[in-house]
Amino acid sequence: MHNLKFRILREEGERYGWGFILIHKDKLRNFLNELLRDRPKLKLLDIGAWKCMLKGWLDSEFPNRIEYVGIDVIDLEDRRKDVEFYVMSGDSLLFPPNTFDVVVYIETLEHIPNYVRALYEAYRVLKNGGGLFIQSVICYDKNALLDRTHLHVLHPVTLKRLLEWIGFTNIDYIEDNNFVVTARKSVKP
């Protein structure tokens, strides 16, 4: 069964051209700039990094300001090798609490079996005041159901409610076929 899952992931990745599917670049750029106002540098966790292509965009937009760490459930042969990368699942992060300034899910949250636990894990590994960025296909888009590796269909309004329940604040969203939700981990005195 384990090999079947990986085979399906690879097949769907090739079919849909997974890689760098950041539709809302301006939203991520603005969000990272907002976080950089409070810190000279950010440590960013890319959950579902696939080939770690986000690293190139980050380097061009924010030279020497973002320390990149990528994770995914499989390690591809053609993944960038010049990055810190770990094979692990987003719903079971092996990092200590308060490790990252930013956690991003770019078209990946819908692939994680226990996405609620994954969001709790993101909250746990974020530093106080850190940010969460989610981009996903909206539940009523046909692509939400076509990809066999999508285990959930998501909507920004219900995701916002869940993030509030977990403890995130300053939650904002853009409702689109590929929506964006941003949130912050509350700053605790």
PDB file of N, CA and C in Angstrom, residues 84-129:
ATOM      1  N   GLU A  84      17.842  22.726   2.969  1.00  0.00           N
ATOM      2  CA  GLU A  84      17.584  21.860   4.112  1.00  0.00           C
ATOM      3  C   GLU A  84      16.235  21.187   3.854  1.00  0.00           C
ATOM      4  N   PHE A  85      16.233  19.859   3.804  1.00  0.00           N
ATOM      5  CA  PHE A  85      15.020  19.114   3.435  1.00  0.00           C
ATOM      6  C   PHE A  85      14.909  17.862   4.292  1.00  0.00           C
ATOM      7  N   TYR A  86      13.661  17.541   4.679  1.00  0.00           N
ATOM      8  CA  TYR A  86      13.398  16.350   5.481  1.00  0.00           C
ATOM      9  C   TYR A  86      12.201  15.601   4.906  1.00  0.00           C
ATOM     10  N   VAL A  87      12.262  14.279   4.988  1.00  0.00           N
ATOM     11  CA  VAL A  87      11.108  13.457   4.641  1.00  0.00           C
ATOM     12  C   VAL A  87      10.285  13.303   5.914  1.00  0.00           C
ATOM     13  N   MET A  88       9.095  13.913   5.911  1.00  0.00           N
ATOM     14  CA  MET A  88       8.173  13.805   7.034  1.00  0.00           C
ATOM     15  C   MET A  88       6.811  14.316   6.602  1.00  0.00           C
ATOM     16  N   SER A  89       5.829  13.968   7.375  1.00  0.00           N
ATOM     17  CA  SER A  89       4.456  14.364   7.080  1.00  0.00           C
ATOM     18  C   SER A  89       4.104  15.647   7.819  1.00  0.00           C
ATOM     19  N   GLY A  90       3.284  16.463   7.203  1.00  0.00           N
ATOM     20  CA  GLY A  90       2.871  17.730   7.805  1.00  0.00           C
ATOM     21  C   GLY A  90       2.028  17.571   9.051  1.00  0.00           C
ATOM     22  N   ASP A  91       1.466  16.385   9.275  1.00  0.00           N
ATOM     23  CA  ASP A  91       0.661  16.197  10.479  1.00  0.00           C
ATOM     24  C   ASP A  91       1.453  15.566  11.622  1.00  0.00           C
ATOM     25  N   SER A  92       2.761  15.444  11.446  1.00  0.00           N
ATOM     26  CA  SER A  92       3.629  14.904  12.488  1.00  0.00           C
ATOM     27  C   SER A  92       5.019  15.519  12.337  1.00  0.00           C
ATOM     28  N   LEU A  93       5.125  16.788  12.665  1.00  0.00           N
ATOM     29  CA  LEU A  93       6.379  17.522  12.482  1.00  0.00           C
ATOM     30  C   LEU A  93       7.362  17.177  13.590  1.00  0.00           C
ATOM     31  N   LEU A  94       8.583  16.883  13.215  1.00  0.00           N
ATOM     32  CA  LEU A  94       9.613  16.489  14.174  1.00  0.00           C
ATOM     33  C   LEU A  94      10.508  17.662  14.566  1.00  0.00           C
ATOM     34  N   PHE A  95       9.945  18.844  14.620  1.00  0.00           N
ATOM     35  CA  PHE A  95      10.672  20.040  15.026  1.00  0.00           C
ATOM     36  C   PHE A  95      10.197  20.458  16.412  1.00  0.00           C
ATOM     37  N   PRO A  96      11.089  21.080  17.187  1.00  0.00           N
ATOM     38  CA  PRO A  96      10.660  21.561  18.502  1.00  0.00           C
ATOM     39  C   PRO A  96       9.682  22.732  18.374  1.00  0.00           C
ATOM     40  N   PRO A  97       8.931  23.006  19.431  1.00  0.00           N
ATOM     41  CA  PRO A  97       8.030  24.164  19.421  1.00  0.00           C
ATOM     42  C   PRO A  97       8.810  25.458  19.164  1.00  0.00           C
ATOM     43  N   ASN A  98       8.133  26.427  18.578  1.00  0.00           N
ATOM     44  CA  ASN A  98       8.675  27.781  18.388  1.00  0.00           C
ATOM     45  C   ASN A  98       9.947  27.798  17.539  1.00  0.00           C
ATOM     46  N   THR A  99       9.969  27.030  16.459  1.00  0.00           N
ATOM     47  CA  THR A  99      11.146  26.918  15.599  1.00  0.00           C
ATOM     48  C   THR A  99      11.100  27.867  14.408  1.00  0.00           C
ATOM     49  N   PHE A 100       9.902  28.114  13.851  1.00  0.00           N
ATOM     50  CA  PHE A 100       9.778  28.816  12.577  1.00  0.00           C
ATOM     51  C   PHE A 100       9.032  30.138  12.714  1.00  0.00           C
ATOM     52  N   ASP A 101       9.415  31.084  11.852  1.00  0.00           N
ATOM     53  CA  ASP A 101       8.712  32.366  11.763  1.00  0.00           C
ATOM     54  C   ASP A 101       7.521  32.276  10.819  1.00  0.00           C
ATOM     55  N   VAL A 102       7.604  31.359   9.855  1.00  0.00           N
ATOM     56  CA  VAL A 102       6.561  31.211   8.836  1.00  0.00           C
ATOM     57  C   VAL A 102       6.395  29.733   8.503  1.00  0.00           C
ATOM     58  N   VAL A 103       5.143  29.311   8.340  1.00  0.00           N
ATOM     59  CA  VAL A 103       4.826  27.990   7.813  1.00  0.00           C
ATOM     60  C   VAL A 103       3.941  28.208   6.593  1.00  0.00           C
ATOM     61  N   VAL A 104       4.286  27.559   5.479  1.00  0.00           N
ATOM     62  CA  VAL A 104       3.486  27.702   4.263  1.00  0.00           C
ATOM     63  C   VAL A 104       3.005  26.340   3.774  1.00  0.00           C
ATOM     64  N   TYR A 105       1.756  26.344   3.313  1.00  0.00           N
ATOM     65  CA  TYR A 105       1.151  25.210   2.617  1.00  0.00           C
ATOM     66  C   TYR A 105       0.717  25.760   1.267  1.00  0.00           C
ATOM     67  N   ILE A 106       1.449  25.470   0.231  1.00  0.00           N
ATOM     68  CA  ILE A 106       1.076  25.941  -1.110  1.00  0.00           C
ATOM     69  C   ILE A 106       0.553  24.746  -1.891  1.00  0.00           C
ATOM     70  N   GLU A 107      -0.764  24.681  -1.990  1.00  0.00           N
ATOM     71  CA  GLU A 107      -1.452  23.574  -2.674  1.00  0.00           C
ATOM     72  C   GLU A 107      -1.077  22.229  -2.057  1.00  0.00           C
ATOM     73  N   THR A 108      -0.985  22.172  -0.719  1.00  0.00           N
ATOM     74  CA  THR A 108      -0.600  20.918  -0.069  1.00  0.00           C
ATOM     75  C   THR A 108      -1.511  20.502   1.076  1.00  0.00           C
ATOM     76  N   LEU A 109      -2.180  21.417   1.741  1.00  0.00           N
ATOM     77  CA  LEU A 109      -2.978  21.063   2.910  1.00  0.00           C
ATOM     78  C   LEU A 109      -4.039  20.015   2.572  1.00  0.00           C
ATOM     79  N   GLU A 110      -4.612  20.096   1.375  1.00  0.00           N
ATOM     80  CA  GLU A 110      -5.658  19.158   0.955  1.00  0.00           C
ATOM     81  C   GLU A 110      -5.126  17.739   0.729  1.00  0.00           C
ATOM     82  N   HIS A 111      -3.806  17.570   0.736  1.00  0.00           N
ATOM     83  CA  HIS A 111      -3.181  16.257   0.530  1.00  0.00           C
ATOM     84  C   HIS A 111      -2.860  15.546   1.847  1.00  0.00           C
ATOM     85  N   ILE A 112      -2.923  16.240   2.959  1.00  0.00           N
ATOM     86  CA  ILE A 112      -2.503  15.685   4.242  1.00  0.00           C
ATOM     87  C   ILE A 112      -3.679  14.957   4.889  1.00  0.00           C
ATOM     88  N   PRO A 113      -3.513  13.659   5.197  1.00  0.00           N
ATOM     89  CA  PRO A 113      -4.640  12.888   5.742  1.00  0.00           C
ATOM     90  C   PRO A 113      -5.312  13.560   6.946  1.00  0.00           C
ATOM     91  N   ASN A 114      -4.543  13.963   7.923  1.00  0.00           N
ATOM     92  CA  ASN A 114      -5.120  14.600   9.106  1.00  0.00           C
ATOM     93  C   ASN A 114      -4.769  16.091   9.071  1.00  0.00           C
ATOM     94  N   TYR A 115      -5.488  16.848   8.244  1.00  0.00           N
ATOM     95  CA  TYR A 115      -5.140  18.259   8.060  1.00  0.00           C
ATOM     96  C   TYR A 115      -5.407  19.091   9.307  1.00  0.00           C
ATOM     97  N   VAL A 116      -6.325  18.674  10.164  1.00  0.00           N
ATOM     98  CA  VAL A 116      -6.565  19.415  11.414  1.00  0.00           C
ATOM     99  C   VAL A 116      -5.334  19.287  12.305  1.00  0.00           C
ATOM    100  N   ARG A 117      -4.829  18.082  12.435  1.00  0.00           N
ATOM    101  CA  ARG A 117      -3.607  17.885  13.220  1.00  0.00           C
ATOM    102  C   ARG A 117      -2.438  18.652  12.600  1.00  0.00           C
ATOM    103  N   ALA A 118      -2.377  18.693  11.267  1.00  0.00           N
ATOM    104  CA  ALA A 118      -1.303  19.432  10.590  1.00  0.00           C
ATOM    105  C   ALA A 118      -1.343  20.909  10.968  1.00  0.00           C
ATOM    106  N   LEU A 119      -2.536  21.477  11.072  1.00  0.00           N
ATOM    107  CA  LEU A 119      -2.645  22.891  11.452  1.00  0.00           C
ATOM    108  C   LEU A 119      -2.261  23.102  12.915  1.00  0.00           C
ATOM    109  N   TYR A 120      -2.611  22.155  13.784  1.00  0.00           N
ATOM    110  CA  TYR A 120      -2.146  22.220  15.177  1.00  0.00           C
ATOM    111  C   TYR A 120      -0.620  22.144  15.227  1.00  0.00           C
ATOM    112  N   GLU A 121      -0.043  21.267  14.406  1.00  0.00           N
ATOM    113  CA  GLU A 121       1.412  21.137  14.355  1.00  0.00           C
ATOM    114  C   GLU A 121       2.062  22.432  13.859  1.00  0.00           C
ATOM    115  N   ALA A 122       1.461  23.063  12.853  1.00  0.00           N
ATOM    116  CA  ALA A 122       1.981  24.336  12.358  1.00  0.00           C
ATOM    117  C   ALA A 122       1.966  25.369  13.481  1.00  0.00           C
ATOM    118  N   TYR A 123       0.873  25.425  14.215  1.00  0.00           N
ATOM    119  CA  TYR A 123       0.768  26.360  15.345  1.00  0.00           C
ATOM    120  C   TYR A 123       1.869  26.086  16.372  1.00  0.00           C
ATOM    121  N   ARG A 124       2.102  24.817  16.655  1.00  0.00           N
ATOM    122  CA  ARG A 124       3.097  24.433  17.652  1.00  0.00           C
ATOM    123  C   ARG A 124       4.506  24.858  17.247  1.00  0.00           C
ATOM    124  N   VAL A 125       4.874  24.656  15.976  1.00  0.00           N
ATOM    125  CA  VAL A 125       6.251  24.951  15.562  1.00  0.00           C
ATOM    126  C   VAL A 125       6.471  26.424  15.224  1.00  0.00           C
ATOM    127  N   LEU A 126       5.389  27.197  15.129  1.00  0.00           N
ATOM    128  CA  LEU A 126       5.539  28.638  14.875  1.00  0.00           C
ATOM    129  C   LEU A 126       5.971  29.370  16.140  1.00  0.00           C
ATOM    130  N   LYS A 127       6.819  30.360  15.969  1.00  0.00           N
ATOM    131  CA  LYS A 127       7.173  31.262  17.056  1.00  0.00           C
ATOM    132  C   LYS A 127       5.989  32.194  17.311  1.00  0.00           C
ATOM    133  N   ASN A 128       5.922  32.742  18.521  1.00  0.00           N
ATOM    134  CA  ASN A 128       4.888  33.732  18.811  1.00  0.00           C
ATOM    135  C   ASN A 128       5.018  34.894  17.834  1.00  0.00           C
ATOM    136  N   GLY A 129       3.902  35.289  17.250  1.00  0.00           N
ATOM    137  CA  GLY A 129       3.906  36.346  16.248  1.00  0.00           C
ATOM    138  C   GLY A 129       4.207  35.848  14.846  1.00  0.00           C
TER     139      GLY A 129
END
